[in-house]
Amino acid sequence: MKNRKDAENIYLKRLERHHDELRWLYMELYDNSSMFAELTESMEHFYRERSQDLKALDLSRESSQDWYRQNDMLGMMFYIDNFAGNMKGVRDRLDYLEQCNVNYVHLMPFLASPKGRSDGGYAVSDFRKVREDLGSMEDLESLTAACHKKGIYVCMDFVMNHTSEDHEWARKARQGDGEYMSRYFFFDSDYIPGLYERTVPQVFPTTAPGNFTWLPDAGHYVMTTFYPYQWDLNYKNPRVFNEMMYNFLYLTNRGIDIVRIDAVPYIWKELNTQCRNLRQVHTIVRMMRIISEIVCPGVLLLGEVVMEPEKVTPYFGTVEKPECHMLYNVTTMATTWHTVATRNVGLLRKQLDIVNGLPKEYVFLNYLRCHDDIGWGLDYGTLLGEGLRERSHKAYLNRYFQGLEGGSNSRGELYNADPVTGDARFCGTTASMCGIEKAASGQDGEAMERAVRLDVTLHAYMFMQSGIPVLYSGDEVGQENDYRYKEDPDKADDSRYIHRGAMDWKRVERIADKTSVPARIFDSLGQLEKIRKAEKVFSGRADTWTIDTFDPGVLCIGRACDGEKILGIFNFSEFDRTAWIKETDGIYTDLISGEKRKAEEVPVPAYGFLYLKRESG
Ligand code: GLC
């Protein structure tokens, strides 16, 4: 950018493009023109404050809209303290991330949050302050700058549904200041909360039952959809929306590239509804998208919508009026583990076909697991046709992954087992769920061989899906469950900590021994990542589809782009199988072994996989 005038012109152009729609949406929701004027003034202030480097990134990303749909995108998520102690520690570990071929890091919540009442950092007490033990805002800025130098994008959580009860607004509200009480949902009797409870489901039925918390000192109930110390913000109040947008822009100006909008379906509440996915939520997300396109168009929005597909895809908005850039492929993730437990790929194929049929502008974030539990949100309508009932099937899955049924080698724990509905979710690391923990404790070489194979195959399958793969840090070396959370009173009640253990750097050191389990996983993933980067069929432009293998345990995914084609064949069963496919369009090369073969009647070892690339010409 040559001078100030140029920068102003760029801003004005962006504003002009979006102003009317933004105003329309704002007035529809708030009918308050002075607050709208304040919003646009502040947006300009944040634009001015944005650094030259970030503005340059904005410009280059604006001109290549596909920048995040490339086949080199590979994410990794971690808690800063678990991974490297603090932000400076992360800077020192950037070489390791490069070694992992990672170019996108999700720094799990790192803003100020009260110890013991933080829900893993998802209860923010100050949106402009980094948690002291992790560093400062300056450290964040130098970390994002260091990442950008290496071509690594940085993602952070924007926890906008609620604040911590220690947030300045909450403290003032608690003292009875009406202006601040109106930023939350306060009630002086249980009448209205009781009405809400009739229709609003529970997020944490065992660890935090109910949606309201009684505050004896304030003599009021406050709405707390998640934990009692996470107070729901009232977005009917335009002050809340404006201030949270200022926080959003403040944080993106620190060099954040991807903003994960935490718990987004929950941000608007209405009586007599489930208080999820209401139409106003979409108005707010669309406004956020517009605001970022005006002030910081290089920033991506990642929506956290952990729900069934019909509820997830609306968060992309439309191609003309987009909302989020990316969403989690949550149903595919849960269906993957269902497939592991049943050795039947039928439901997974159906799910992948749905995702593959969506517009290519829709980018999904693929993962085998994240920091949260695995909820069994499957297509039970389809499963019923196969005689599987929701309640008993969930019970089977939970027993399977605890290692109690179905020839399972998995290890892990239940999460929020609801005695009323019989429902429960599941926690465990990928490696432990694949059998690595059990094989290690039994010193069973053959079982370990199988477990490692399943672990690598699941990653190979994840890399084959359309979208961006994100690893949970530690999975690249097969890190097992960590049961030490039980000794920490702040964590003991929340089994999600079983798979949020500190990074085991000793395990990483073992990569040097090429026969060790960590090395086998790390090297195999590295090989797959290199293939993914080298082959353009892995870009977002590719067509992706599934192919019938005529074996219930074997999945085949095809990808094609500019005349090139790759098949991924994945055996989810513990027996050697054959993919009875018949792709007669040429000779294929096995990208792992280098052998040439036909893509017909392909044998696949137990828990193994193949990547077959069609020879050109
Ligand atoms: C999101 C987070 C989860 C947290 C919740 C409340 O779902 O992923 O970890 O408990 O939001 O903020």
Short mmCIF file of C-alpha atoms in Angstrom, two decimals, residues 144-581:
data_model
loop_
_atom_site.label_atom_id
_atom_site.label_comp_id
_atom_site.label_asym_id
_atom_site.label_seq_id
_atom_site.Cartn_x
_atom_site.Cartn_y
_atom_site.Cartn_z
CA THR A 144 1.49 -14.75 15.05
CA ALA A 145 4.17 -12.75 13.23
CA ALA A 146 6.66 -15.62 13.62
CA CYS A 147 4.03 -18.06 12.34
CA HIS A 148 3.28 -15.87 9.34
CA LYS A 149 6.99 -15.78 8.49
CA LYS A 150 6.89 -19.55 8.23
CA GLY A 151 3.61 -19.59 6.32
CA ILE A 152 1.64 -20.90 9.30
CA TYR A 153 -1.89 -19.58 9.90
CA VAL A 154 -3.09 -19.04 13.44
CA CYS A 155 -6.56 -19.92 14.69
CA MET A 156 -8.08 -18.87 18.01
CA ASP A 157 -11.39 -19.34 19.78
CA PHE A 158 -13.79 -16.48 20.04
CA VAL A 159 -16.05 -17.50 22.90
CA MET A 160 -18.95 -15.21 22.20
CA ASN A 161 -21.93 -17.01 23.70
CA HIS A 162 -20.93 -16.24 27.27
CA THR A 163 -18.42 -14.59 29.54
CA SER A 164 -16.91 -15.80 32.75
CA GLU A 165 -18.72 -14.72 35.90
CA ASP A 166 -15.48 -12.84 36.67
CA HIS A 167 -15.75 -10.64 33.56
CA GLU A 168 -16.10 -6.97 34.42
CA TRP A 169 -19.65 -6.89 33.02
CA ALA A 170 -20.68 -9.88 35.08
CA ARG A 171 -19.22 -8.40 38.25
CA LYS A 172 -21.13 -5.17 37.73
CA ALA A 173 -24.30 -7.07 36.88
CA ARG A 174 -23.95 -9.11 40.03
CA GLN A 175 -23.78 -5.90 42.04
CA GLY A 176 -27.15 -4.92 40.61
CA ASP A 177 -26.08 -2.44 37.92
CA GLY A 178 -29.07 -2.53 35.54
CA GLU A 179 -27.07 -1.55 32.45
CA TYR A 180 -24.82 -4.58 32.92
CA MET A 181 -27.63 -6.90 34.02
CA SER A 182 -29.22 -6.23 30.64
CA ARG A 183 -26.13 -7.69 28.97
CA TYR A 184 -27.06 -11.08 30.43
CA PHE A 185 -30.33 -12.87 31.20
CA PHE A 186 -31.32 -12.00 34.76
CA PHE A 187 -34.57 -13.07 36.42
CA ASP A 188 -35.72 -12.38 39.95
CA SER A 189 -37.88 -15.48 40.22
CA ASP A 190 -37.81 -18.97 38.81
CA TYR A 191 -40.93 -18.37 36.72
CA ILE A 192 -39.33 -17.44 33.37
CA PRO A 193 -36.33 -19.78 33.86
CA GLY A 194 -38.88 -22.54 34.44
CA LEU A 195 -40.56 -21.71 31.14
CA TYR A 196 -37.22 -21.85 29.32
CA GLU A 197 -36.39 -25.19 30.92
CA ARG A 198 -39.48 -26.69 29.28
CA THR A 199 -37.97 -26.38 25.81
CA VAL A 200 -34.21 -25.88 26.19
CA PRO A 201 -32.14 -29.10 26.20
CA GLN A 202 -29.12 -29.52 28.46
CA VAL A 203 -25.54 -29.34 27.23
CA PHE A 204 -23.88 -30.88 30.27
CA PRO A 205 -26.67 -32.89 31.92
CA THR A 206 -24.42 -34.45 34.55
CA THR A 207 -21.54 -32.02 35.03
CA ALA A 208 -23.74 -28.87 34.89
CA PRO A 209 -27.47 -29.69 34.87
CA GLY A 210 -30.03 -27.03 33.99
CA ASN A 211 -29.75 -23.78 32.05
CA PHE A 212 -29.91 -21.28 34.92
CA THR A 213 -27.93 -20.57 38.06
CA TRP A 214 -29.25 -18.99 41.25
CA LEU A 215 -27.05 -16.18 42.56
CA PRO A 216 -27.85 -15.87 46.27
CA ASP A 217 -25.86 -12.64 46.68
CA ALA A 218 -27.66 -10.95 43.78
CA GLY A 219 -31.03 -12.50 44.50
CA HIS A 220 -31.39 -13.38 40.85
CA TYR A 221 -31.20 -16.27 38.44
CA VAL A 222 -28.82 -15.91 35.53
CA MET A 223 -28.88 -17.94 32.33
CA THR A 224 -25.96 -20.39 32.13
CA THR A 225 -26.39 -22.82 29.26
CA PHE A 226 -22.95 -24.34 29.83
CA TYR A 227 -21.26 -24.25 33.27
CA PRO A 228 -22.75 -22.07 36.09
CA TYR A 229 -19.74 -19.76 35.83
CA GLN A 230 -20.32 -19.15 32.09
CA TRP A 231 -23.01 -16.49 31.85
CA ASP A 232 -24.89 -16.32 28.57
CA LEU A 233 -24.64 -12.96 26.83
CA ASN A 234 -27.84 -11.27 25.72
CA TYR A 235 -27.40 -10.40 22.04
CA LYS A 236 -30.77 -8.66 22.02
CA ASN A 237 -28.83 -5.81 23.54
CA PRO A 238 -26.95 -3.99 20.74
CA ARG A 239 -24.29 -2.92 23.26
CA VAL A 240 -23.37 -6.58 23.65
CA PHE A 241 -23.13 -7.12 19.90
CA ASN A 242 -21.08 -3.97 19.33
CA GLU A 243 -18.66 -4.58 22.17
CA MET A 244 -18.14 -8.20 21.17
CA MET A 245 -17.44 -7.12 17.60
CA TYR A 246 -14.84 -4.68 18.93
CA ASN A 247 -13.25 -7.55 20.85
CA PHE A 248 -13.31 -9.65 17.69
CA LEU A 249 -11.57 -6.92 15.68
CA TYR A 250 -9.10 -6.23 18.46
CA LEU A 251 -8.08 -9.90 18.42
CA THR A 252 -7.88 -10.24 14.65
CA ASN A 253 -5.61 -7.19 14.66
CA ARG A 254 -3.17 -9.17 16.79
CA GLY A 255 -2.55 -11.38 13.74
CA ILE A 256 -5.19 -14.07 14.07
CA ASP A 257 -6.04 -15.65 10.70
CA ILE A 258 -8.87 -17.98 11.63
CA VAL A 259 -11.52 -17.21 14.23
CA ARG A 260 -13.33 -20.20 15.64
CA ILE A 261 -16.75 -18.99 16.69
CA ASP A 262 -17.35 -21.10 19.74
CA ALA A 263 -20.81 -22.56 20.40
CA VAL A 264 -22.31 -20.32 17.72
CA PRO A 265 -25.76 -21.97 17.46
CA TYR A 266 -26.53 -20.89 21.02
CA ILE A 267 -26.05 -17.14 20.81
CA TRP A 268 -29.71 -16.10 20.46
CA LYS A 269 -32.38 -17.05 22.98
CA GLU A 270 -36.17 -17.00 22.68
CA LEU A 271 -38.77 -18.41 25.03
CA ASN A 272 -40.60 -21.51 23.83
CA THR A 273 -37.73 -22.52 21.57
CA GLN A 274 -34.70 -24.76 22.01
CA CYS A 275 -32.55 -21.61 21.93
CA ARG A 276 -30.43 -23.17 19.21
CA ASN A 277 -29.92 -22.17 15.57
CA LEU A 278 -32.50 -19.39 15.67
CA ARG A 279 -32.77 -17.18 12.60
CA GLN A 280 -31.15 -14.24 14.44
CA VAL A 281 -27.98 -16.32 14.95
CA HIS A 282 -27.54 -16.32 11.19
CA THR A 283 -28.10 -12.56 11.02
CA ILE A 284 -25.33 -12.10 13.58
CA VAL A 285 -22.90 -14.44 11.83
CA ARG A 286 -23.60 -12.78 8.50
CA MET A 287 -22.91 -9.40 10.09
CA MET A 288 -19.64 -10.74 11.50
CA ARG A 289 -18.66 -11.95 8.06
CA ILE A 290 -19.44 -8.57 6.55
CA ILE A 291 -17.57 -6.72 9.29
CA SER A 292 -14.50 -8.87 8.75
CA GLU A 293 -14.72 -8.49 4.98
CA ILE A 294 -14.63 -4.74 5.46
CA VAL A 295 -11.97 -4.49 8.17
CA CYS A 296 -9.86 -7.65 7.87
CA PRO A 297 -10.85 -9.67 4.79
CA GLY A 298 -7.91 -12.03 5.22
CA VAL A 299 -9.56 -13.52 8.29
CA LEU A 300 -11.56 -16.74 8.10
CA LEU A 301 -14.55 -17.65 10.22
CA LEU A 302 -14.74 -21.22 11.47
CA GLY A 303 -18.13 -22.04 12.98
CA GLU A 304 -18.37 -24.54 15.79
CA VAL A 305 -21.67 -26.26 15.09
CA VAL A 306 -21.63 -29.69 16.63
CA MET A 307 -24.96 -30.82 15.29
CA GLU A 308 -26.61 -32.89 12.59
CA PRO A 309 -25.84 -31.97 8.94
CA GLU A 310 -29.15 -30.16 8.26
CA LYS A 311 -28.27 -27.75 11.08
CA VAL A 312 -24.59 -27.39 10.18
CA THR A 313 -24.66 -26.44 6.49
CA PRO A 314 -26.90 -23.33 6.91
CA TYR A 315 -23.92 -21.77 8.71
CA PHE A 316 -22.12 -21.55 5.38
CA GLY A 317 -24.87 -19.12 4.37
CA THR A 318 -25.45 -18.98 0.64
CA VAL A 319 -22.80 -18.63 -2.02
CA GLU A 320 -23.93 -14.99 -2.53
CA LYS A 321 -24.31 -14.17 1.15
CA PRO A 322 -21.79 -16.38 2.93
CA GLU A 323 -21.56 -16.73 6.71
CA CYS A 324 -18.76 -19.05 7.89
CA HIS A 325 -15.83 -19.99 5.65
CA MET A 326 -15.39 -23.33 7.35
CA LEU A 327 -17.33 -25.71 9.56
CA TYR A 328 -16.49 -28.89 11.41
CA ASN A 329 -17.36 -32.15 9.65
CA VAL A 330 -18.73 -33.47 12.90
CA THR A 331 -21.19 -36.08 11.66
CA THR A 332 -18.51 -37.63 9.47
CA MET A 333 -16.19 -37.76 12.48
CA ALA A 334 -18.75 -39.54 14.67
CA THR A 335 -19.75 -41.85 11.81
CA THR A 336 -16.09 -42.79 11.33
CA TRP A 337 -15.90 -44.18 14.85
CA HIS A 338 -19.26 -45.92 14.38
CA THR A 339 -17.65 -47.59 11.36
CA VAL A 340 -14.65 -48.68 13.42
CA ALA A 341 -16.97 -50.27 15.97
CA THR A 342 -19.27 -51.97 13.44
CA ARG A 343 -16.84 -52.71 10.57
CA ASN A 344 -19.64 -51.65 8.28
CA VAL A 345 -19.02 -48.69 5.98
CA GLY A 346 -22.63 -48.31 4.78
CA LEU A 347 -23.58 -45.32 6.90
CA LEU A 348 -20.20 -43.64 6.38
CA ARG A 349 -20.58 -43.89 2.61
CA LYS A 350 -23.98 -42.29 2.81
CA GLN A 351 -22.60 -39.49 4.99
CA LEU A 352 -19.60 -38.88 2.71
CA ASP A 353 -21.91 -38.78 -0.32
CA ILE A 354 -23.95 -36.03 1.35
CA VAL A 355 -20.83 -33.97 2.06
CA ASN A 356 -19.38 -34.61 -1.40
CA GLY A 357 -22.61 -33.38 -2.95
CA LEU A 358 -22.32 -29.93 -1.37
CA PRO A 359 -20.92 -26.90 -3.26
CA LYS A 360 -17.12 -26.79 -3.34
CA GLU A 361 -17.19 -23.35 -1.73
CA TYR A 362 -18.19 -25.12 1.48
CA VAL A 363 -15.00 -26.07 3.27
CA PHE A 364 -15.15 -28.65 6.01
CA LEU A 365 -12.66 -29.16 8.73
CA ASN A 366 -11.97 -32.87 9.03
CA TYR A 367 -10.74 -34.47 12.21
CA LEU A 368 -10.65 -37.80 13.97
CA ARG A 369 -11.13 -36.14 17.31
CA CYS A 370 -10.75 -32.78 18.99
CA HIS A 371 -10.54 -31.50 22.57
CA ASP A 372 -14.21 -32.33 23.14
CA ASP A 373 -16.02 -35.61 23.61
CA ILE A 374 -17.39 -37.64 20.71
CA GLY A 375 -21.19 -37.34 20.76
CA TRP A 376 -22.97 -40.12 18.90
CA GLY A 377 -24.86 -37.84 16.51
CA LEU A 378 -25.51 -40.41 13.77
CA ASP A 379 -28.24 -40.80 11.17
CA TYR A 380 -30.41 -43.09 13.28
CA GLY A 381 -33.20 -43.07 10.66
CA THR A 382 -30.91 -44.96 8.30
CA LEU A 383 -29.58 -47.21 11.06
CA LEU A 384 -33.11 -48.16 12.06
CA GLY A 385 -33.56 -49.58 8.57
CA GLU A 386 -30.69 -51.94 9.44
CA GLY A 387 -32.34 -52.84 12.74
CA LEU A 388 -30.14 -50.63 14.94
CA ARG A 389 -32.04 -48.58 17.49
CA GLU A 390 -30.59 -45.30 18.75
CA ARG A 391 -30.48 -46.05 22.46
CA SER A 392 -29.09 -49.55 22.24
CA HIS A 393 -26.64 -48.61 19.49
CA LYS A 394 -25.24 -45.71 21.51
CA ALA A 395 -24.88 -48.09 24.43
CA TYR A 396 -23.01 -50.51 22.16
CA LEU A 397 -20.67 -47.79 20.89
CA ASN A 398 -19.92 -46.65 24.42
CA ARG A 399 -19.24 -50.19 25.55
CA TYR A 400 -17.16 -50.87 22.45
CA PHE A 401 -14.90 -47.90 22.96
CA GLN A 402 -14.48 -48.65 26.64
CA GLY A 403 -13.12 -51.98 25.43
CA LEU A 404 -16.00 -53.98 26.86
CA GLU A 405 -17.68 -55.43 23.79
CA GLY A 406 -17.40 -56.35 20.12
CA GLY A 407 -13.79 -57.59 20.14
CA SER A 408 -12.68 -54.07 20.94
CA ASN A 409 -9.14 -52.98 21.82
CA SER A 410 -10.14 -49.41 22.55
CA ARG A 411 -9.58 -47.56 25.81
CA GLY A 412 -11.35 -44.44 27.07
CA GLU A 413 -14.10 -43.08 29.27
CA LEU A 414 -17.72 -42.01 29.12
CA TYR A 415 -18.65 -38.37 29.25
CA ASN A 416 -21.82 -36.85 30.67
CA ALA A 417 -23.67 -40.13 31.02
CA ASP A 418 -27.27 -38.98 31.44
CA PRO A 419 -29.15 -41.29 33.78
CA VAL A 420 -32.51 -39.99 32.48
CA THR A 421 -32.03 -40.47 28.74
CA GLY A 422 -29.40 -43.22 29.03
CA ASP A 423 -27.28 -41.11 26.73
CA ALA A 424 -23.50 -40.77 27.03
CA ARG A 425 -20.68 -39.40 24.95
CA PHE A 426 -17.12 -40.67 24.73
CA CYS A 427 -13.57 -39.47 25.39
CA GLY A 428 -10.23 -40.94 24.39
CA THR A 429 -7.22 -40.20 22.19
CA THR A 430 -7.12 -41.57 18.66
CA ALA A 431 -4.28 -43.92 19.56
CA SER A 432 -6.05 -45.30 22.62
CA MET A 433 -9.27 -45.77 20.67
CA CYS A 434 -7.33 -47.64 18.00
CA GLY A 435 -5.89 -50.11 20.52
CA ILE A 436 -2.37 -48.72 20.97
CA GLU A 437 -2.77 -48.23 24.73
CA LYS A 438 -4.04 -51.75 25.30
CA ALA A 439 -1.37 -53.33 23.10
CA ALA A 440 1.36 -51.33 24.88
CA SER A 441 0.19 -52.36 28.33
CA GLY A 442 -0.10 -56.02 27.28
CA GLN A 443 3.23 -55.84 25.41
CA ASP A 444 1.49 -57.57 22.56
CA GLY A 445 3.47 -57.02 19.36
CA GLU A 446 0.88 -58.36 16.98
CA ALA A 447 -1.91 -56.36 18.56
CA MET A 448 0.31 -53.27 18.37
CA GLU A 449 0.95 -53.87 14.70
CA ARG A 450 -2.81 -53.97 14.07
CA ALA A 451 -3.51 -50.93 16.24
CA VAL A 452 -0.84 -48.83 14.51
CA ARG A 453 -2.21 -49.90 11.15
CA LEU A 454 -5.74 -48.82 12.10
CA ASP A 455 -4.45 -45.52 13.43
CA VAL A 456 -2.55 -44.76 10.21
CA THR A 457 -5.43 -45.95 8.03
CA LEU A 458 -7.85 -43.62 9.78
CA HIS A 459 -5.51 -40.71 9.09
CA ALA A 460 -5.09 -41.78 5.46
CA TYR A 461 -8.88 -41.88 5.16
CA MET A 462 -9.23 -38.45 6.82
CA PHE A 463 -6.70 -36.96 4.37
CA MET A 464 -8.78 -38.31 1.49
CA GLN A 465 -11.93 -36.41 2.50
CA SER A 466 -12.67 -33.06 0.96
CA GLY A 467 -11.71 -30.21 3.28
CA ILE A 468 -8.91 -29.38 5.67
CA PRO A 469 -7.55 -32.08 7.99
CA VAL A 470 -6.73 -31.06 11.54
CA LEU A 471 -4.66 -33.23 13.86
CA TYR A 472 -4.91 -33.09 17.63
CA SER A 473 -1.39 -32.55 18.85
CA GLY A 474 0.11 -35.80 20.09
CA ASP A 475 -1.85 -37.88 17.59
CA GLU A 476 1.09 -37.61 15.21
CA VAL A 477 3.10 -39.79 17.62
CA GLY A 478 0.21 -41.93 18.86
CA GLN A 479 -0.14 -40.34 22.27
CA GLU A 480 -2.28 -42.37 24.68
CA ASN A 481 -4.94 -41.37 27.19
CA ASP A 482 -3.70 -39.46 30.20
CA TYR A 483 -5.48 -40.45 33.39
CA ARG A 484 -3.70 -37.93 35.61
CA TYR A 485 -6.55 -35.44 35.30
CA LYS A 486 -8.28 -37.42 38.02
CA GLU A 487 -5.72 -36.17 40.54
CA ASP A 488 -6.51 -32.53 39.78
CA PRO A 489 -9.67 -31.40 41.59
CA ASP A 490 -10.28 -28.72 38.94
CA LYS A 491 -10.43 -31.35 36.22
CA ALA A 492 -11.43 -34.60 37.89
CA ASP A 493 -15.14 -34.26 37.04
CA ASP A 494 -14.54 -33.64 33.34
CA SER A 495 -13.38 -36.74 31.49
CA ARG A 496 -12.57 -34.68 28.37
CA TYR A 497 -9.22 -34.12 30.09
CA ILE A 498 -8.34 -37.76 29.45
CA HIS A 499 -7.47 -36.77 25.87
CA ARG A 500 -6.14 -33.31 26.71
CA GLY A 501 -2.93 -34.52 28.32
CA ALA A 502 0.33 -32.60 28.12
CA MET A 503 2.40 -33.25 25.00
CA ASP A 504 4.74 -36.14 25.65
CA TRP A 505 8.03 -34.85 24.23
CA LYS A 506 9.79 -38.04 25.33
CA ARG A 507 7.56 -39.83 22.86
CA VAL A 508 8.62 -37.39 20.19
CA GLU A 509 12.27 -38.17 20.91
CA ARG A 510 11.53 -41.81 20.14
CA ILE A 511 10.88 -40.84 16.52
CA ALA A 512 14.63 -41.28 16.03
CA ASP A 513 14.21 -45.03 16.58
CA LYS A 514 12.55 -45.96 13.30
CA THR A 515 11.04 -49.16 14.66
CA SER A 516 9.29 -47.48 17.59
CA VAL A 517 5.52 -46.93 17.60
CA PRO A 518 5.81 -43.11 17.59
CA ALA A 519 8.20 -43.27 14.61
CA ARG A 520 5.98 -45.64 12.68
CA ILE A 521 3.00 -43.32 13.08
CA PHE A 522 4.94 -40.10 12.61
CA ASP A 523 6.74 -41.34 9.48
CA SER A 524 3.59 -42.81 7.95
CA LEU A 525 1.65 -39.60 8.49
CA GLY A 526 4.59 -37.63 7.10
CA GLN A 527 4.56 -39.75 3.96
CA LEU A 528 0.80 -39.23 3.55
CA GLU A 529 1.12 -35.49 4.15
CA LYS A 530 3.77 -35.23 1.46
CA ILE A 531 1.59 -37.12 -0.99
CA ARG A 532 -1.29 -34.83 -0.14
CA LYS A 533 0.79 -31.74 -0.78
CA ALA A 534 2.21 -33.09 -4.04
CA GLU A 535 -1.01 -34.29 -5.66
CA LYS A 536 -3.49 -31.73 -6.88
CA VAL A 537 -6.42 -34.15 -6.51
CA PHE A 538 -6.25 -33.20 -2.84
CA SER A 539 -7.11 -29.56 -3.51
CA GLY A 540 -10.52 -28.08 -2.80
CA ARG A 541 -11.25 -27.95 -6.54
CA ALA A 542 -11.28 -31.74 -6.88
CA ASP A 543 -14.35 -33.93 -7.29
CA THR A 544 -14.73 -36.45 -4.51
CA TRP A 545 -17.01 -39.46 -4.52
CA THR A 546 -17.36 -42.95 -3.06
CA ILE A 547 -17.28 -46.26 -4.93
CA ASP A 548 -19.02 -49.48 -3.95
CA THR A 549 -16.49 -52.15 -2.96
CA PHE A 550 -19.07 -54.91 -2.42
CA ASP A 551 -17.45 -55.62 0.92
CA PRO A 552 -19.19 -54.10 3.96
CA GLY A 553 -15.89 -53.44 5.73
CA VAL A 554 -14.10 -51.68 2.88
CA LEU A 555 -14.53 -48.04 1.85
CA CYS A 556 -13.36 -46.62 -1.46
CA ILE A 557 -13.10 -42.88 -2.10
CA GLY A 558 -12.22 -41.41 -5.48
CA ARG A 559 -10.81 -37.94 -6.10
CA ALA A 560 -10.19 -36.31 -9.47
CA CYS A 561 -8.87 -32.96 -10.60
CA ASP A 562 -7.70 -31.73 -14.02
CA GLY A 563 -7.65 -35.24 -15.47
CA GLU A 564 -5.76 -36.77 -12.55
CA LYS A 565 -7.37 -39.40 -10.36
CA ILE A 566 -6.59 -41.13 -7.08
CA LEU A 567 -8.48 -43.89 -5.29
CA GLY A 568 -8.26 -44.40 -1.53
CA ILE A 569 -9.25 -47.85 -0.30
CA PHE A 570 -9.67 -48.37 3.44
CA ASN A 571 -10.28 -51.63 5.28
CA PHE A 572 -12.17 -51.02 8.54
CA SER A 573 -12.20 -54.71 9.45
CA GLU A 574 -9.61 -56.77 11.30
CA PHE A 575 -9.50 -59.31 8.47
CA ASP A 576 -7.82 -59.14 5.08
CA ARG A 577 -10.45 -58.20 2.53
CA THR A 578 -10.89 -57.45 -1.16
CA ALA A 579 -12.30 -54.27 -2.66
CA TRP A 580 -14.37 -55.64 -5.53
CA ILE A 581 -14.02 -52.48 -7.55
#
